Amino acid sequence: MPAADLALVIGRIALAGKLISGEIARASIAGGLGYSGDTNVHGEEQKKLDDWTNQVFLSLFENCAPVCSLISEEMETPKHFERNCHSREHASYALMLDPLDGSSNTDVNGSLGSIFSVRKRAVRHGNDGRDLLGPGSQQVAAGYVLYGPATQLIYTSGAGVDMFTFDPQIAEFVLWKENLKMPPRGPYYSCNQGNITKWNPGAQNLVRYLTSRKDKNSSYSMRYCGAFVADFHRCLIDGGIYMYPGEISSDGKSKGKLRLMYECAPLGMVAEQAGGRASNGKGRILDVVPKDIHDREPVYVGSSIEVAMAEEYRAEG
Ligand code: FDP
């Protein structure tokens, strides 16, 4: 992606991050918490903040020339910005988003995130987003904003991972870590262990192994915030593995919860660029080809040693 286009897109993401972090901070006193009364494309009840954050991205990217289409967890079909699409036929991009990741945390003042992925549009493409149904290795940039005690922006455009912290005193993101590397192994695993009986035996055995270690230097502690971005971020800094295994459904198939194109693939790209790995329990997540823009996939992401372990345990069969 040309540097000027990348700068424009990341600049808008940063602006969205500033607006969203401010709104989240005030939501409890401004009536912004709770459910909106609507459901999203996945049948999940929308929080008021889910809808609000989606609108922020829509309004900021409407006039961002490189971005022709916006695909979001909160919208069934892609949103096209006709003017952008026509002005940039040969260098136009799609922005894929989970505008507010971990939204069950909104009402409890927990950490949240916004995840983004950028892909190049085919020169001739329709409005249904089918031209974007390639593997995650086709992403040209990806990253997230983490809304925690500090707001941080982490992104990669395929040449390492950089991390910025928002300084509220100057209202700017300041570079904190350049070319960040993830430890090859870590002390944490992160999953909703309450679901363990619904998983494939391989994923259950992996967790049994992780919890069986007695030696202080090779044992694991569990950490789980319930926001993919926040749990992944811990792995990125301290090492370890985040997993959301598939749940075995009545037809005997393992079904993932997290969305492939705007959750698993972007954080998978960040993990790889930081020296880590991302898998669907069988192989590299960036090689998985979606059939639909809203596909879901099991995910195991983090330090290379723990992710390899998930595959060795045949977490997804
Ligand atoms: P949420 O549905 O609250 O937006 O995106 C899916 C996600 O959050 C992840 O961020 C999070 O890790 C996971 O779902 C939490 O799911 P559980 O409540 O099933 O643990």
CSV table of C-alpha atoms and ligand atoms in Angstrom, one decimal:
chain,number,residue,atom,x,y,z
A,1,MET,CA,0.0,0.0,0.0
A,2,PRO,CA,1.5,3.4,-0.9
A,3,ALA,CA,2.8,5.2,2.2
A,4,ALA,CA,0.5,8.2,1.6
A,5,ASP,CA,-2.6,6.0,1.5
A,6,LEU,CA,-1.5,4.1,4.6
A,7,ALA,CA,-0.9,7.4,6.5
A,8,LEU,CA,-4.4,8.6,5.5
A,9,VAL,CA,-6.0,5.4,6.7
A,10,ILE,CA,-4.1,5.1,9.9
A,11,GLY,CA,-4.7,8.8,10.6
A,12,ARG,CA,-8.5,8.2,10.4
A,13,ILE,CA,-8.2,5.0,12.6
A,14,ALA,CA,-6.3,7.1,15.2
A,15,LEU,CA,-9.0,9.8,15.1
A,16,ALA,CA,-11.7,7.1,15.5
A,17,GLY,CA,-9.7,5.8,18.4
A,18,LYS,CA,-9.6,9.2,20.1
A,19,LEU,CA,-13.4,9.8,19.7
A,20,ILE,CA,-14.3,6.3,20.8
A,21,SER,CA,-12.1,6.3,23.9
A,22,GLY,CA,-13.6,9.6,24.9
A,23,GLU,CA,-17.1,8.3,24.4
A,24,ILE,CA,-16.4,5.1,26.3
A,25,ALA,CA,-15.0,7.1,29.2
A,26,ARG,CA,-18.2,9.2,29.5
A,27,ALA,CA,-20.8,6.5,28.5
A,28,SER,CA,-21.9,5.7,32.1
A,29,ILE,CA,-22.8,9.4,32.8
A,30,ALA,CA,-24.1,10.2,29.3
A,31,GLY,CA,-26.6,7.3,29.0
A,32,GLY,CA,-24.5,5.4,26.5
A,33,LEU,CA,-24.4,2.0,28.2
A,34,GLY,CA,-26.8,-0.9,27.7
A,35,TYR,CA,-28.5,-2.5,24.7
A,36,SER,CA,-29.8,-0.6,21.7
A,37,GLY,CA,-32.7,-3.0,21.2
A,38,ASP,CA,-31.3,-4.2,17.8
A,39,THR,CA,-29.4,-7.3,16.8
A,40,ASN,CA,-26.4,-7.5,14.4
A,41,VAL,CA,-25.9,-9.8,11.4
A,42,HIS,CA,-24.7,-12.6,13.8
A,43,GLY,CA,-28.0,-12.4,15.8
A,44,GLU,CA,-26.2,-10.9,18.7
A,45,GLU,CA,-27.9,-8.1,20.7
A,46,GLN,CA,-26.2,-4.8,19.9
A,47,LYS,CA,-25.0,-2.5,22.6
A,48,LYS,CA,-25.6,1.2,22.1
A,49,LEU,CA,-21.9,1.6,21.9
A,50,ASP,CA,-21.6,-1.0,19.1
A,51,ASP,CA,-23.9,1.1,16.9
A,52,TRP,CA,-22.3,4.4,17.9
A,53,THR,CA,-18.7,3.2,17.2
A,54,ASN,CA,-19.8,1.8,13.8
A,55,GLN,CA,-21.3,5.2,12.9
A,56,VAL,CA,-18.0,6.9,13.9
A,57,PHE,CA,-16.1,4.7,11.4
A,58,LEU,CA,-18.7,5.3,8.7
A,59,SER,CA,-18.5,9.0,9.0
A,60,LEU,CA,-14.7,9.2,9.2
A,61,PHE,CA,-14.1,7.0,6.2
A,62,GLU,CA,-16.8,8.5,3.9
A,63,ASN,CA,-14.3,11.1,2.9
A,64,CYS,CA,-11.1,9.0,3.0
A,65,ALA,CA,-10.2,8.6,-0.7
A,66,PRO,CA,-8.3,5.3,-0.5
A,67,VAL,CA,-11.2,3.5,1.2
A,68,CYS,CA,-13.8,2.4,-1.2
A,69,SER,CA,-15.8,0.0,1.0
A,70,LEU,CA,-16.3,-0.6,4.7
A,71,ILE,CA,-17.2,-4.0,6.0
A,72,SER,CA,-18.2,-4.3,9.6
A,73,GLU,CA,-19.4,-6.8,12.2
A,74,GLU,CA,-22.4,-4.5,12.7
A,75,MET,CA,-23.5,-4.4,9.0
A,76,GLU,CA,-24.8,-7.3,7.0
A,77,THR,CA,-23.7,-5.9,3.7
A,78,PRO,CA,-20.6,-3.7,2.7
A,79,LYS,CA,-21.0,0.1,2.8
A,80,HIS,CA,-19.7,1.6,-0.4
A,81,PHE,CA,-18.5,5.2,-0.7
A,82,GLU,CA,-19.2,5.7,-4.3
A,83,ARG,CA,-17.1,8.8,-4.7
A,84,ASN,CA,-14.0,7.1,-3.2
A,85,CYS,CA,-14.6,4.0,-5.4
A,86,HIS,CA,-14.8,6.0,-8.6
A,87,SER,CA,-11.9,8.3,-7.9
A,88,ARG,CA,-9.4,5.4,-7.1
A,89,GLU,CA,-10.2,2.5,-9.3
A,90,HIS,CA,-6.7,1.2,-9.4
A,91,ALA,CA,-5.7,1.8,-5.8
A,92,SER,CA,-8.8,1.4,-3.8
A,93,TYR,CA,-9.1,-0.5,-0.5
A,94,ALA,CA,-11.6,-2.1,1.8
A,95,LEU,CA,-11.6,-1.5,5.5
A,96,MET,CA,-12.9,-4.5,7.5
A,97,LEU,CA,-13.8,-3.7,11.1
A,98,ASP,CA,-15.0,-5.0,14.4
A,99,PRO,CA,-15.8,-1.5,15.6
A,100,LEU,CA,-16.2,-2.5,19.3
A,101,ASP,CA,-14.6,-5.7,20.3
A,102,GLY,CA,-15.5,-7.3,23.6
A,103,SER,CA,-18.7,-5.3,23.9
A,104,SER,CA,-19.9,-7.4,26.9
A,105,ASN,CA,-17.3,-5.3,28.8
A,106,THR,CA,-19.0,-2.0,28.1
A,107,ASP,CA,-21.3,-2.0,31.1
A,108,VAL,CA,-18.6,-3.1,33.6
A,109,ASN,CA,-15.8,-0.6,32.7
A,110,GLY,CA,-13.7,-3.4,31.2
A,111,SER,CA,-11.2,-3.2,28.4
A,112,LEU,CA,-12.5,-2.9,24.8
A,113,GLY,CA,-11.0,-2.6,21.4
A,114,SER,CA,-11.5,-1.8,17.7
A,115,ILE,CA,-10.0,-4.2,15.2
A,116,PHE,CA,-9.2,-3.3,11.6
A,117,SER,CA,-8.0,-5.0,8.5
A,118,VAL,CA,-7.2,-3.4,5.1
A,119,ARG,CA,-7.4,-5.3,1.8
A,120,LYS,CA,-7.0,-4.1,-1.8
A,121,ARG,CA,-10.1,-4.2,-3.9
A,122,ALA,CA,-10.0,-6.0,-7.3
A,123,VAL,CA,-9.9,-3.4,-10.2
A,124,ARG,CA,-13.4,-4.6,-11.3
A,125,HIS,CA,-15.5,-5.5,-8.4
A,126,GLY,CA,-19.2,-5.6,-7.5
A,127,ASN,CA,-20.8,-4.4,-4.3
A,128,ASP,CA,-21.1,-7.7,-2.5
A,129,GLY,CA,-17.5,-7.9,-1.3
A,130,ARG,CA,-16.9,-11.3,-3.0
A,131,ASP,CA,-13.6,-10.0,-4.5
A,132,LEU,CA,-12.3,-9.8,-0.9
A,133,LEU,CA,-12.9,-13.5,-0.1
A,134,GLY,CA,-9.2,-14.4,-0.2
A,135,PRO,CA,-6.9,-15.6,2.6
A,136,GLY,CA,-5.7,-13.2,5.4
A,137,SER,CA,-2.3,-13.2,3.8
A,138,GLN,CA,-3.8,-10.7,1.3
A,139,GLN,CA,-4.2,-8.1,4.0
A,140,VAL,CA,-2.0,-5.0,3.3
A,141,ALA,CA,-2.4,-3.6,6.9
A,142,ALA,CA,-4.0,-4.6,10.1
A,143,GLY,CA,-4.1,-3.7,13.7
A,144,TYR,CA,-6.3,-2.5,16.6
A,145,VAL,CA,-7.0,0.2,19.1
A,146,LEU,CA,-7.1,-1.0,22.7
A,147,TYR,CA,-9.2,1.0,25.2
A,148,GLY,CA,-7.8,0.1,28.5
A,149,PRO,CA,-6.3,2.2,31.3
A,150,ALA,CA,-4.5,3.8,28.4
A,151,THR,CA,-5.6,3.9,24.8
A,152,GLN,CA,-3.1,2.3,22.4
A,153,LEU,CA,-2.9,1.9,18.7
A,154,ILE,CA,-1.0,-1.1,17.3
A,155,TYR,CA,-0.6,-1.7,13.6
A,156,THR,CA,1.4,-3.4,11.0
A,157,SER,CA,1.6,-2.8,7.2
A,158,GLY,CA,3.8,-5.9,6.7
A,159,ALA,CA,7.1,-4.5,8.0
A,160,GLY,CA,6.9,-5.2,11.7
A,161,VAL,CA,4.6,-4.0,14.4
A,162,ASP,CA,4.5,-0.5,15.9
A,163,MET,CA,2.7,0.6,19.1
A,164,PHE,CA,1.5,4.0,20.0
A,165,THR,CA,0.0,5.3,23.3
A,166,PHE,CA,-2.6,8.1,23.4
A,167,ASP,CA,-1.4,11.0,25.4
A,168,PRO,CA,-4.6,12.9,26.6
A,169,GLN,CA,-2.6,16.0,27.5
A,170,ILE,CA,-1.7,16.6,23.8
A,171,ALA,CA,-4.5,14.6,22.3
A,172,GLU,CA,-2.1,12.6,20.1
A,173,PHE,CA,-0.8,9.1,19.8
A,174,VAL,CA,2.9,8.9,20.6
A,175,LEU,CA,5.2,6.1,19.4
A,176,TRP,CA,5.9,3.8,22.3
A,177,LYS,CA,7.5,0.7,20.8
A,178,GLU,CA,8.8,0.2,17.3
A,179,ASN,CA,9.2,-3.2,15.6
A,180,LEU,CA,7.8,-4.9,18.7
A,181,LYS,CA,8.6,-8.6,19.1
A,182,MET,CA,6.5,-11.2,21.0
A,183,PRO,CA,8.3,-13.6,23.3
A,184,PRO,CA,8.5,-17.0,21.7
A,185,ARG,CA,6.8,-18.6,24.7
A,186,GLY,CA,4.9,-17.1,27.6
A,187,PRO,CA,3.4,-17.7,31.0
A,188,TYR,CA,-0.2,-17.1,30.2
A,189,TYR,CA,-3.1,-18.9,28.5
A,190,SER,CA,-6.3,-17.1,27.8
A,191,CYS,CA,-9.7,-18.7,27.0
A,192,ASN,CA,-13.3,-19.0,28.2
A,193,GLN,CA,-12.6,-22.2,30.1
A,194,GLY,CA,-16.2,-22.4,31.2
A,195,ASN,CA,-16.9,-23.7,27.7
A,196,ILE,CA,-14.4,-26.6,27.9
A,197,THR,CA,-16.9,-29.4,27.7
A,198,LYS,CA,-18.2,-28.0,24.4
A,199,TRP,CA,-14.7,-28.3,22.7
A,200,ASN,CA,-13.0,-30.9,20.6
A,201,PRO,CA,-11.0,-33.4,22.7
A,202,GLY,CA,-7.7,-31.9,21.4
A,203,ALA,CA,-8.5,-28.5,22.7
A,204,GLN,CA,-9.6,-30.0,26.1
A,205,ASN,CA,-6.3,-31.9,26.3
A,206,LEU,CA,-4.3,-28.8,25.5
A,207,VAL,CA,-5.8,-27.0,28.4
A,208,ARG,CA,-5.3,-30.1,30.6
A,209,TYR,CA,-1.6,-30.0,29.7
A,210,LEU,CA,-1.3,-26.2,30.3
A,211,THR,CA,-2.9,-26.6,33.8
A,212,SER,CA,-0.9,-29.7,34.7
A,213,ARG,CA,2.6,-28.0,34.8
A,214,LYS,CA,4.0,-27.9,38.3
A,215,ASP,CA,7.4,-26.5,37.7
A,216,LYS,CA,7.4,-22.7,38.3
A,217,ASN,CA,9.3,-22.0,35.1
A,218,SER,CA,7.1,-23.9,32.8
A,219,SER,CA,3.7,-23.5,34.4
A,220,TYR,CA,0.9,-21.3,33.0
A,221,SER,CA,-1.5,-18.8,34.6
A,222,MET,CA,-4.9,-18.2,33.1
A,223,ARG,CA,-5.9,-14.6,32.3
A,224,TYR,CA,-9.2,-13.8,30.5
A,225,CYS,CA,-10.8,-10.3,30.1
A,226,GLY,CA,-13.5,-11.4,27.6
A,227,ALA,CA,-12.2,-8.9,25.0
A,228,PHE,CA,-10.1,-10.5,22.2
A,229,VAL,CA,-8.0,-7.3,21.8
A,230,ALA,CA,-7.2,-7.0,25.4
A,231,ASP,CA,-6.4,-10.7,25.8
A,232,PHE,CA,-4.3,-10.8,22.6
A,233,HIS,CA,-2.5,-7.6,23.7
A,234,ARG,CA,-1.2,-9.4,26.9
A,235,CYS,CA,0.2,-12.2,24.7
A,236,LEU,CA,1.8,-9.7,22.4
A,237,ILE,CA,3.6,-8.0,25.3
A,238,ASP,CA,4.2,-10.9,27.8
A,239,GLY,CA,3.8,-14.0,25.5
A,240,GLY,CA,1.4,-16.9,25.8
A,241,ILE,CA,-1.7,-18.0,23.9
A,242,TYR,CA,-5.2,-16.7,23.3
A,243,MET,CA,-7.6,-19.3,22.1
A,244,TYR,CA,-11.3,-19.4,21.2
A,245,PRO,CA,-11.8,-23.1,20.2
A,246,GLY,CA,-14.7,-24.2,18.1
A,247,GLU,CA,-17.7,-25.5,19.9
A,248,ILE,CA,-19.0,-28.9,18.7
A,249,SER,CA,-22.6,-28.4,17.4
A,250,SER,CA,-25.4,-30.9,17.0
A,251,ASP,CA,-24.1,-31.9,13.6
A,252,GLY,CA,-20.8,-32.9,15.2
A,253,LYS,CA,-18.9,-30.0,13.5
A,254,SER,CA,-16.6,-27.6,15.4
A,255,LYS,CA,-17.8,-24.0,15.0
A,256,GLY,CA,-15.8,-21.0,15.8
A,257,LYS,CA,-17.1,-17.8,17.4
A,258,LEU,CA,-14.7,-15.2,16.3
A,259,ARG,CA,-15.0,-13.6,12.9
A,260,LEU,CA,-12.3,-14.6,10.5
A,261,MET,CA,-11.9,-11.5,8.3
A,262,TYR,CA,-12.1,-8.7,10.9
A,263,GLU,CA,-11.0,-10.4,14.1
A,264,CYS,CA,-8.8,-13.5,13.6
A,265,ALA,CA,-7.0,-12.5,10.4
A,266,PRO,CA,-5.9,-9.0,11.5
A,267,LEU,CA,-4.7,-10.1,14.9
A,268,GLY,CA,-3.1,-13.1,13.1
A,269,MET,CA,-1.2,-10.7,10.9
A,270,VAL,CA,0.0,-8.6,13.9
A,271,ALA,CA,1.1,-11.8,15.7
A,272,GLU,CA,3.1,-13.0,12.7
A,273,GLN,CA,4.7,-9.7,12.2
A,274,ALA,CA,5.8,-9.7,15.8
A,275,GLY,CA,7.3,-13.2,15.5
A,276,GLY,CA,4.3,-15.1,16.9
A,277,ARG,CA,1.9,-17.4,15.2
A,278,ALA,CA,-1.9,-17.7,14.5
A,279,SER,CA,-3.7,-20.9,13.7
A,280,ASN,CA,-7.2,-22.3,13.5
A,281,GLY,CA,-5.9,-25.3,15.3
A,282,LYS,CA,-5.0,-27.1,12.1
A,283,GLY,CA,-2.9,-24.6,10.2
A,284,ARG,CA,-2.0,-21.0,9.6
A,285,ILE,CA,-5.0,-18.8,10.0
A,286,LEU,CA,-3.8,-16.4,7.3
A,287,ASP,CA,-4.2,-19.3,4.8
A,288,VAL,CA,-7.9,-19.9,5.5
A,289,VAL,CA,-10.1,-18.8,2.6
A,290,PRO,CA,-13.5,-17.4,3.8
A,291,LYS,CA,-16.7,-18.3,2.0
A,292,ASP,CA,-18.5,-15.2,3.4
A,293,ILE,CA,-17.3,-11.9,4.7
A,294,HIS,CA,-18.8,-12.7,8.1
A,295,ASP,CA,-17.4,-16.3,8.5
A,296,ARG,CA,-16.3,-17.4,11.9
A,297,GLU,CA,-13.2,-19.6,12.7
A,298,PRO,CA,-11.6,-21.3,15.8
A,299,VAL,CA,-8.5,-19.3,16.7
A,300,TYR,CA,-5.2,-20.0,18.6
A,301,VAL,CA,-2.9,-17.0,18.5
A,302,GLY,CA,0.2,-15.8,20.4
A,303,SER,CA,3.7,-17.0,21.0
A,304,SER,CA,5.1,-19.5,18.5
A,305,ILE,CA,5.7,-22.3,21.0
A,306,GLU,CA,2.2,-22.3,22.5
A,307,VAL,CA,0.5,-22.0,19.1
A,308,ALA,CA,2.6,-24.9,17.8
A,309,MET,CA,1.5,-26.9,20.9
A,310,ALA,CA,-2.2,-26.3,20.0
A,311,GLU,CA,-1.6,-27.8,16.6
A,312,GLU,CA,0.4,-30.7,18.1
A,313,TYR,CA,-2.5,-31.4,20.4
A,314,ARG,CA,-4.8,-31.4,17.3
A,315,ALA,CA,-6.9,-28.8,19.0
A,316,GLU,CA,-9.4,-28.8,16.1
A,317,GLY,CA,-9.0,-32.5,15.1
B,1,FDP,P1,-17.9,-9.9,22.3
B,1,FDP,O1,-18.8,-11.0,21.7
B,1,FDP,O2,-18.2,-9.5,23.7
B,1,FDP,O3,-17.7,-8.7,21.3
B,1,FDP,O4,-15.8,-10.6,19.4
B,1,FDP,C1,-16.2,-11.6,20.1
B,1,FDP,C2,-15.8,-11.5,21.6
B,1,FDP,O5,-16.4,-10.5,22.3
B,1,FDP,C3,-14.3,-11.4,21.9
B,1,FDP,O6,-13.8,-10.1,21.9
B,1,FDP,C4,-14.2,-12.1,23.2
B,1,FDP,O7,-12.9,-12.7,23.4
B,1,FDP,C5,-15.2,-13.2,23.1
B,1,FDP,O8,-16.2,-12.8,22.2
B,1,FDP,C6,-15.9,-13.4,24.4
B,1,FDP,O9,-16.8,-14.5,24.3
B,1,FDP,P2,-17.3,-15.3,25.6
B,1,FDP,O10,-18.2,-14.3,26.3
B,1,FDP,O11,-18.0,-16.4,25.0
B,1,FDP,O12,-16.1,-15.6,26.4
